[in-house]
Amino acid sequence: MNNFKNLRGTVDLLPTQLIKWQNVEKIILEQLFRSSVKEIRTPILEMTELFMRGIGEGTDVVSKEMYTFLDRGERSCTLRPEGTASVARALIQNGIVTKPSQKLWYMGPMFRYERPQAGRQRQFHQLGVEFIGYENVRSDIEIIALAWDILEKLGIKELNLEINTLGDQIDRSNFQKEFLKWIEINKNFLDLDSQKRIDKNPLRILDTKNIQTKNILRDAPRLFDYLSEKSLKRYLTFKENLKLLKIPFIENFNLVRGLDYYTHTAFEFTSGSLGSQATVCGGGRYDNLFSQMGGKETPAIGFAIGLERLILLAGEEFEKNREIDIYIINKGICAELMAIELSRELRNYDLLTEIDLSGSSLSKQFKKANKLKTKSIIVIGEEEALKNKFIIRMFTKEESENQEESILLEDKTKLKKWLKSNLLHKGSFSI
Ligand code: ATP
Ligand code: MG
């Protein structure tokens, strides 16, 4: 017999774990809805070329992390490693780039061939938000405030916002010239990974996690000193606005982010409680992406939250499951069918119901209801069923008169009245 196992770096999300996922996703979706951000869904599979062009061949993602294969038609396909390139493609292809400006979100699995470890998987999930067609610094502020509010609503502790500016392409190439001169002199002191980046993606060296390289970089030229007056002014306004909105931040001149297409604002949210993979959200402005991909020049800014890391950080209160409102105990041929009929009726009232399908004795079914901590039970014995009747009772309260009721299946008014006075949910239950 073959014992199948999931692929390394992929994870099964089991029903008990998904309670937290669903609760967290609900908060996120509500916040996005209230912020007029609309959903977009793009295919998980794309042409490899899209990511090579849209992310950049010098990046870690494209050069060593992609799941790429030839399909049966010999086309090179890739499982998406991130969402922004696909969103840009979809908008260009469908001719809706900025008609009008778009605030979009997506959520779903991403694939990167990385060494699996805590907080790092090969199939993981991201929530991404993209503001397309927005150039003004206010859009940078709005999108960061949105990320901040989502993270805060989820009770994320020890949250830090790190910011930097990457200037525009001219600022960057001016800086890169000086930086490469400095690197030429100091390259032997850099770690191996950083040395490999010199030709491919030198800016990424700034983002190193190697302590020794970090120390040496302290004496390197800073991108900040190469900003044009316009870029600098934009950055100062950005910081000023964050302060006015009382969103605390730390400046990190070495924050460059992995992907090639970023301009001006770059930011990351980290949390001290995450350990070594501390970044829960990364984002930035990418004014050059659309033109790089063959669309018209379109300013844009976005962020992506890693959902696995987010779930780790979210408070325990999100692990709570909603209690079952009514557990339906039934025994006998007529009773079993009536139980199904009744539960269908009850679902119209936003009640969480479960029917016992075991067919075991009533006392066993009672025990199960007890274990499940259900709020109330309905009991249908064969005798009641033959009279088209059932008994409904609050589970915890002993058989006191007004909390137990014998009701005829057709008598919806009586049922509603009982439900209203015994099982009222705050806000969600209206009949
Ligand atoms: P890192 O430096 O951790 O590799 P990154 O710059 O590659 O991050 P992004 O491409 O900015 O990450 O993705 C945004 C977020 O997605 C990250 O901050 C992280 O929370 C999450 N993420 C990225 N890669 C993984 C992964 N392999 N497993 C789980 N989450 C991930
Ligand atoms: Mg990475």
Coordinates of C-alpha atoms and ligand atoms in Angstrom, one line a residue:
M1 CA 0.0 0.0 0.0
N2 CA 1.2 3.5 -0.8
N3 CA 1.1 6.0 2.0
F4 CA 0.6 9.3 0.3
K5 CA 1.9 12.5 1.9
N6 CA 1.6 16.1 0.9
L7 CA 4.5 17.7 -0.9
R8 CA 7.2 19.3 1.3
G9 CA 6.4 23.0 2.0
T10 CA 2.6 22.5 1.5
V11 CA 0.2 22.3 4.4
D12 CA -3.3 20.8 5.0
L13 CA -5.5 23.3 6.7
L14 CA -7.8 21.2 9.0
P15 CA -11.3 22.1 10.1
T16 CA -10.2 23.2 13.6
Q17 CA -7.5 25.5 12.2
L18 CA -9.8 27.0 9.6
I19 CA -12.1 28.5 12.3
K20 CA -9.3 31.0 13.0
W21 CA -8.7 31.5 9.2
Q22 CA -12.3 32.2 8.6
N23 CA -12.7 34.6 11.5
V24 CA -9.7 36.5 10.4
E25 CA -10.7 36.6 6.7
K26 CA -14.2 37.9 7.8
I27 CA -12.6 40.9 9.6
I28 CA -10.4 41.6 6.5
L29 CA -13.2 41.3 4.0
E30 CA -15.5 43.6 6.0
Q31 CA -12.7 46.2 6.3
L32 CA -12.0 46.0 2.5
F33 CA -15.7 46.3 1.7
R34 CA -16.1 49.4 3.9
S35 CA -13.1 50.9 2.2
S36 CA -14.6 50.4 -1.3
V37 CA -11.9 48.1 -2.4
K38 CA -13.2 45.6 -5.0
E39 CA -12.1 42.0 -5.5
I40 CA -10.3 40.7 -8.5
R41 CA -9.5 37.0 -9.2
T42 CA -6.9 36.0 -11.7
P43 CA -5.7 32.6 -12.7
I44 CA -3.2 30.8 -10.4
L45 CA -1.4 29.6 -13.5
E46 CA 0.2 32.2 -15.9
M47 CA 2.8 32.3 -18.7
T48 CA 6.3 32.2 -17.2
E49 CA 7.2 35.3 -19.3
L50 CA 4.7 37.4 -17.3
F51 CA 6.6 37.0 -14.0
M52 CA 10.0 37.3 -15.7
R53 CA 9.0 40.7 -17.1
G54 CA 6.7 41.8 -14.3
I55 CA 8.9 40.9 -11.3
G56 CA 12.4 41.0 -12.9
E57 CA 14.9 38.3 -13.7
G58 CA 17.4 39.5 -11.2
T59 CA 15.1 38.9 -8.2
D60 CA 15.2 35.9 -5.9
V61 CA 11.6 35.0 -6.8
V62 CA 12.3 34.7 -10.5
S63 CA 15.8 33.4 -10.4
K64 CA 15.3 30.6 -8.0
E65 CA 11.9 30.3 -6.4
M66 CA 9.4 29.8 -9.2
Y67 CA 7.4 26.6 -9.9
T68 CA 7.8 26.5 -13.6
F69 CA 7.0 23.6 -16.0
L70 CA 6.1 22.9 -19.6
D71 CA 2.5 22.0 -20.2
R72 CA 1.4 19.4 -22.7
G73 CA 1.5 22.1 -25.4
E74 CA 5.1 22.8 -24.6
R75 CA 4.2 26.2 -23.2
S76 CA 6.2 27.4 -20.2
C77 CA 3.8 27.9 -17.3
T78 CA 4.4 29.1 -13.7
L79 CA 2.3 28.8 -10.6
R80 CA 2.0 32.5 -9.5
P81 CA 4.6 33.5 -6.9
E82 CA 2.8 36.8 -6.1
G83 CA -0.3 38.6 -7.3
T84 CA 0.7 42.1 -8.6
A85 CA 2.0 41.0 -12.1
S86 CA -1.2 39.1 -12.8
V87 CA -3.4 41.9 -11.7
A88 CA -1.5 44.3 -14.0
R89 CA -1.8 41.9 -16.8
A90 CA -5.6 41.4 -16.3
L91 CA -6.2 45.2 -16.3
I92 CA -4.1 45.8 -19.4
Q93 CA -5.6 42.9 -21.2
N94 CA -9.2 43.9 -20.4
G95 CA -8.6 47.5 -21.2
I96 CA -9.6 48.7 -17.8
V97 CA -6.4 50.1 -16.4
T98 CA -7.6 53.4 -15.1
K99 CA -11.2 53.7 -16.0
P100 CA -11.6 55.1 -13.4
S101 CA -8.8 54.5 -10.9
Q102 CA -9.1 51.1 -9.2
K103 CA -8.8 49.9 -5.7
L104 CA -8.5 46.2 -5.8
W105 CA -7.9 43.2 -3.6
Y106 CA -7.1 39.5 -4.1
M107 CA -6.6 36.6 -1.8
G108 CA -5.3 33.1 -2.4
P109 CA -2.4 30.7 -2.7
M110 CA 1.0 31.7 -3.9
F111 CA 3.9 29.3 -4.8
R112 CA 7.6 29.8 -4.1
Y113 CA 10.2 27.1 -4.1
E114 CA 12.0 28.1 -0.8
R115 CA 13.4 26.1 2.1
P116 CA 10.4 25.4 4.3
Q117 CA 10.7 26.6 7.9
A118 CA 8.6 28.4 10.5
G119 CA 6.7 31.2 8.6
R120 CA 8.0 30.0 5.2
Q121 CA 6.1 27.5 3.0
R122 CA 6.2 26.6 -0.7
Q123 CA 2.5 27.0 -1.0
F124 CA 1.4 30.0 1.2
H125 CA -1.4 32.5 1.0
Q126 CA -1.5 36.2 0.5
L127 CA -4.0 39.0 0.8
G128 CA -3.0 41.7 -1.7
V129 CA -4.3 45.2 -2.1
E130 CA -3.5 47.4 -5.1
F131 CA -4.5 51.0 -5.7
I132 CA -4.1 51.5 -9.5
G133 CA -4.0 54.9 -11.2
Y134 CA -3.1 56.8 -8.0
E135 CA -0.1 59.0 -8.0
N136 CA -0.7 61.4 -5.1
V137 CA 1.1 60.8 -1.9
R138 CA -2.3 60.6 -0.2
S139 CA -2.9 57.2 -1.8
D140 CA 0.3 56.0 -0.1
I141 CA -1.1 57.2 3.2
E142 CA -4.6 55.7 2.6
I143 CA -3.3 52.3 1.7
I144 CA -0.9 52.1 4.6
A145 CA -3.7 53.3 6.9
L146 CA -5.9 50.4 5.5
A147 CA -3.1 47.8 6.2
W148 CA -2.6 49.3 9.7
D149 CA -6.3 49.2 10.5
I150 CA -6.6 45.5 9.4
L151 CA -3.6 44.5 11.4
E152 CA -4.8 46.4 14.4
K153 CA -8.4 45.0 14.2
L154 CA -6.8 41.6 14.3
G155 CA -5.0 42.4 17.6
I156 CA -1.5 42.0 16.2
K157 CA 1.0 42.8 18.9
E158 CA 4.4 44.4 18.8
L159 CA 3.6 45.9 15.3
N160 CA 6.2 48.1 13.6
L161 CA 5.8 50.0 10.4
E162 CA 9.1 50.4 8.6
I163 CA 9.3 52.9 5.7
N164 CA 11.8 54.0 3.1
T165 CA 11.9 55.7 -0.2
L166 CA 13.5 54.3 -3.3
G167 CA 13.2 57.5 -5.3
D168 CA 12.5 57.3 -9.0
Q169 CA 14.5 55.4 -11.6
I170 CA 17.0 58.3 -12.2
D171 CA 17.7 58.7 -8.5
R172 CA 18.2 55.0 -8.3
S173 CA 20.6 54.7 -11.2
N174 CA 22.6 57.7 -9.9
F175 CA 22.9 56.0 -6.5
Q176 CA 23.7 52.6 -8.0
K177 CA 26.7 54.0 -9.8
E178 CA 28.2 55.2 -6.6
F179 CA 27.1 52.2 -4.7
L180 CA 28.8 49.9 -7.2
K181 CA 32.1 51.8 -6.9
W182 CA 31.9 51.3 -3.1
I183 CA 31.1 47.7 -3.6
E184 CA 34.1 47.2 -5.9
I185 CA 36.4 48.3 -3.0
N186 CA 34.5 46.4 -0.3
K187 CA 33.2 43.2 -2.0
N188 CA 35.6 40.8 -0.3
F189 CA 34.0 41.7 3.1
L190 CA 30.5 40.9 2.0
D191 CA 28.8 37.5 2.6
L192 CA 28.5 35.1 -0.4
D193 CA 24.9 35.7 -1.0
S194 CA 25.5 39.4 -1.3
Q195 CA 28.4 38.9 -3.6
K196 CA 26.2 37.0 -5.9
R197 CA 23.8 39.9 -6.0
I198 CA 26.4 42.4 -7.3
D199 CA 25.8 41.7 -11.0
K200 CA 22.2 40.6 -10.8
N201 CA 20.5 43.0 -8.3
P202 CA 22.9 45.1 -6.3
L203 CA 20.2 47.1 -4.5
R204 CA 19.1 43.9 -2.8
I205 CA 22.4 43.7 -1.0
L206 CA 21.1 46.5 1.2
D207 CA 18.3 44.1 2.4
T208 CA 20.7 41.5 3.6
K209 CA 20.1 39.7 6.9
N210 CA 23.8 38.9 7.4
I211 CA 25.0 40.8 10.5
Q212 CA 28.6 41.3 9.3
T213 CA 27.5 42.6 5.9
K214 CA 25.0 44.9 7.7
N215 CA 27.8 46.4 9.7
I216 CA 30.0 47.0 6.7
L217 CA 27.0 48.6 4.8
R218 CA 26.8 51.3 7.5
D219 CA 29.7 53.1 5.7
A220 CA 28.2 52.6 2.2
P221 CA 26.6 55.5 0.2
R222 CA 22.9 55.9 1.0
L223 CA 20.2 56.1 -1.6
F224 CA 18.6 58.8 0.5
D225 CA 21.4 61.2 -0.4
Y226 CA 20.8 60.7 -4.1
L227 CA 17.1 61.7 -4.1
S228 CA 16.1 64.5 -6.4
E229 CA 14.5 67.5 -4.8
K230 CA 11.1 66.3 -6.1
S231 CA 11.5 62.8 -4.7
L232 CA 12.8 64.1 -1.4
K233 CA 9.8 66.5 -1.1
R234 CA 7.4 63.6 -1.8
Y235 CA 9.0 61.6 1.0
L236 CA 8.9 64.4 3.5
T237 CA 5.2 65.0 2.8
F238 CA 4.6 61.3 3.2
K239 CA 6.2 61.2 6.6
E240 CA 4.5 64.3 7.7
N241 CA 1.1 62.9 6.8
L242 CA 1.8 59.6 8.6
K243 CA 2.6 61.7 11.7
L244 CA -0.6 63.7 11.3
L245 CA -2.6 60.5 11.2
K246 CA -0.7 59.2 14.3
I247 CA 0.5 56.1 12.5
P248 CA 3.9 55.4 14.2
F249 CA 6.8 54.4 11.9
I250 CA 10.5 53.7 11.8
E251 CA 12.7 54.8 9.0
N252 CA 14.9 52.0 7.6
F253 CA 17.2 53.2 4.8
N254 CA 18.1 49.6 3.9
L255 CA 14.5 48.6 3.2
V256 CA 14.5 47.9 -0.5
R257 CA 12.1 45.0 -1.0
G258 CA 12.6 42.1 -3.3
L259 CA 10.9 43.0 -6.5
D260 CA 12.4 45.2 -9.2
Y261 CA 9.5 47.4 -10.0
Y262 CA 9.2 49.5 -6.8
T263 CA 9.6 53.3 -6.9
H264 CA 9.4 55.9 -4.1
T265 CA 7.5 54.5 -1.1
A266 CA 8.5 51.1 0.3
F267 CA 7.1 49.8 3.5
E268 CA 6.9 46.7 5.7
F269 CA 5.0 45.7 8.8
T270 CA 7.0 43.5 11.1
S271 CA 6.1 42.0 14.5
G272 CA 8.5 41.2 17.3
S273 CA 6.5 38.1 18.1
L274 CA 7.2 36.4 14.8
G275 CA 10.8 35.4 15.3
S276 CA 13.2 35.4 12.3
Q277 CA 10.5 35.6 9.6
A278 CA 9.2 38.9 11.1
T279 CA 7.6 40.6 8.1
V280 CA 3.9 40.1 7.9
C281 CA 3.1 42.7 5.2
G282 CA 5.3 44.2 2.5
G283 CA 4.3 46.9 0.0
G284 CA 5.3 49.8 -2.1
R285 CA 4.8 52.0 -5.0
Y286 CA 5.4 50.6 -8.5
D287 CA 4.9 53.4 -11.0
N288 CA 6.9 51.7 -13.7
L289 CA 5.3 48.2 -13.8
F290 CA 2.5 48.9 -16.2
S291 CA 4.7 50.5 -18.9
Q292 CA 7.3 47.8 -18.3
M293 CA 4.5 45.3 -19.1
G294 CA 3.4 47.0 -22.3
G295 CA 0.6 49.0 -20.9
K296 CA 0.4 52.8 -20.7
E297 CA 2.2 54.5 -17.9
T298 CA 0.1 54.0 -14.7
P299 CA 1.1 55.0 -11.2
A300 CA 0.2 52.4 -8.6
I301 CA 0.8 51.3 -5.0
G302 CA 0.1 48.0 -3.2
F303 CA 0.8 45.7 -0.4
A304 CA 0.7 42.0 0.3
I305 CA 0.0 40.4 3.7
G306 CA 1.3 36.8 4.3
L307 CA -1.8 35.1 5.7
E308 CA 0.1 32.2 7.5
R309 CA 2.1 34.8 9.5
L310 CA -1.0 36.9 10.1
I311 CA -2.9 33.9 11.5
L312 CA 0.0 33.1 13.8
L313 CA -0.1 36.7 15.1
A314 CA -3.9 37.1 15.4
G315 CA -5.3 37.0 18.9
E316 CA -6.8 33.9 20.5
E317 CA -10.3 35.4 20.4
F318 CA -10.3 34.5 16.7
E319 CA -10.0 30.8 17.5
K320 CA -13.5 30.7 19.0
N321 CA -16.1 28.7 17.1
R322 CA -19.7 29.8 17.0
E323 CA -21.7 27.5 19.3
I324 CA -24.4 25.3 17.9
D325 CA -27.7 26.9 18.6
I326 CA -29.9 23.8 18.2
Y327 CA -28.9 20.1 18.1
I328 CA -31.6 17.9 16.8
I329 CA -32.0 14.5 18.5
N330 CA -34.1 12.0 16.7
K331 CA -35.0 8.3 16.8
G332 CA -37.3 6.4 14.5
I333 CA -38.2 6.4 10.8
C334 CA -40.6 9.3 10.8
A335 CA -38.5 11.2 13.3
E336 CA -35.4 11.1 11.2
L337 CA -37.1 12.6 8.2
M338 CA -38.8 15.2 10.3
A339 CA -35.5 16.2 11.8
I340 CA -34.2 17.1 8.3
E341 CA -37.3 19.0 7.5
L342 CA -37.1 21.0 10.7
S343 CA -33.5 21.8 10.3
R344 CA -34.1 23.2 6.9
E345 CA -36.8 25.5 8.4
L346 CA -34.5 26.6 11.2
R347 CA -31.6 27.6 8.9
N348 CA -33.9 30.4 7.6
Y349 CA -33.4 32.1 10.9
D350 CA -29.6 32.3 10.9
L351 CA -29.4 29.6 13.4
L352 CA -26.6 27.1 13.5
T353 CA -28.1 23.7 13.6
E354 CA -26.9 20.1 13.6
I355 CA -28.9 16.9 13.1
D356 CA -27.7 13.8 14.8
L357 CA -27.5 11.2 12.0
S358 CA -26.2 8.4 14.2
G359 CA -29.4 6.5 14.7
S360 CA -28.2 5.6 18.2
S361 CA -30.3 5.7 21.3
L362 CA -31.8 9.0 22.5
S363 CA -29.7 8.9 25.6
K364 CA -26.5 8.5 23.6
Q365 CA -27.6 11.4 21.4
F366 CA -28.2 13.5 24.5
K367 CA -24.7 12.8 25.7
K368 CA -23.3 14.0 22.4
A369 CA -25.3 17.2 22.5
N370 CA -23.9 17.8 26.0
K371 CA -20.3 17.4 24.8
L372 CA -20.9 19.8 21.9
K373 CA -22.1 22.4 24.4
T374 CA -25.1 23.2 22.2
K375 CA -27.4 26.0 23.5
S376 CA -30.6 24.1 22.9
I377 CA -32.0 20.8 21.7
I378 CA -34.9 19.6 19.8
V379 CA -36.1 16.1 20.7
I380 CA -38.1 14.1 18.2
G381 CA -39.1 10.6 19.3
E382 CA -41.1 8.4 17.0
E383 CA -44.2 9.0 19.2
E384 CA -44.0 12.8 18.7
A385 CA -43.2 12.4 15.0
L386 CA -46.3 10.4 14.4
K387 CA -48.3 13.3 15.8
N388 CA -46.1 15.7 13.8
K389 CA -44.8 17.2 17.0
F390 CA -41.4 18.0 18.5
I391 CA -40.0 19.2 21.8
I392 CA -37.7 22.1 21.9
R393 CA -35.8 23.1 25.1
M394 CA -32.8 25.2 26.2
F395 CA -30.1 22.7 27.0
T396 CA -28.6 24.1 30.1
K397 CA -31.8 25.1 31.9
E398 CA -33.5 22.2 33.5
E399 CA -36.9 21.3 32.3
S400 CA -38.6 24.4 33.6
E401 CA -42.0 25.2 32.1
N402 CA -41.4 28.2 29.8
Q403 CA -38.1 27.0 28.3
E404 CA -39.5 23.7 27.1
E405 CA -42.2 23.7 24.5
S406 CA -44.0 21.0 22.6
I407 CA -44.7 22.4 19.1
L408 CA -46.5 21.2 16.0
L409 CA -44.4 21.1 12.9
E410 CA -46.9 23.4 11.1
D411 CA -47.1 25.9 13.9
K412 CA -44.4 28.2 12.7
T413 CA -45.7 31.1 14.8
K414 CA -45.2 29.2 18.0
L415 CA -41.8 28.1 16.9
K416 CA -40.7 31.6 16.0
K417 CA -42.0 33.0 19.3
W418 CA -40.0 30.4 21.2
L419 CA -36.9 31.1 19.2
K420 CA -37.2 34.8 19.7
S421 CA -37.5 34.6 23.5
N422 CA -34.9 32.0 24.0
L423 CA -32.2 32.1 21.3
L424 CA -31.9 35.7 20.3
H425 CA -28.5 36.5 18.7
K426 CA -27.3 40.0 19.0
G427 CA -27.9 41.7 15.7
S428 CA -28.1 38.6 13.6
F429 CA -31.4 37.1 14.5
S430 CA -34.5 38.7 13.2
I431 CA -37.8 37.1 12.5
Ligands
ATP1 P1 10.9 37.5 2.7 O1 12.0 38.5 2.8 O2 10.4 37.0 4.0 O3 11.3 36.3 1.8 P2 9.5 38.6 0.5 O4 10.0 40.0 0.3 O5 9.9 37.5 -0.3 O6 9.7 38.2 2.1 P3 6.9 39.5 -0.4 O7 7.1 39.0 -1.8 O8 6.9 40.9 -0.1 O9 7.9 38.7 0.6 O10 5.5 38.9 0.1 C1 4.7 39.6 1.1 C2 4.5 38.7 2.3 O11 4.1 37.4 2.0 C3 5.7 38.5 3.2 O12 5.9 39.6 4.1 C4 5.3 37.3 4.0 O13 4.5 37.6 5.1 C5 4.6 36.5 3.0 N1 5.5 35.5 2.4 C6 6.4 35.6 1.4 N2 7.0 34.4 1.1 C7 6.4 33.5 2.0 C8 6.6 32.1 2.2 N3 7.4 31.4 1.4 N4 5.8 31.5 3.1 C9 5.0 32.2 3.9 N5 4.8 33.5 3.7 C10 5.5 34.2 2.8
MG2 MG 11.2 35.9 -0.2

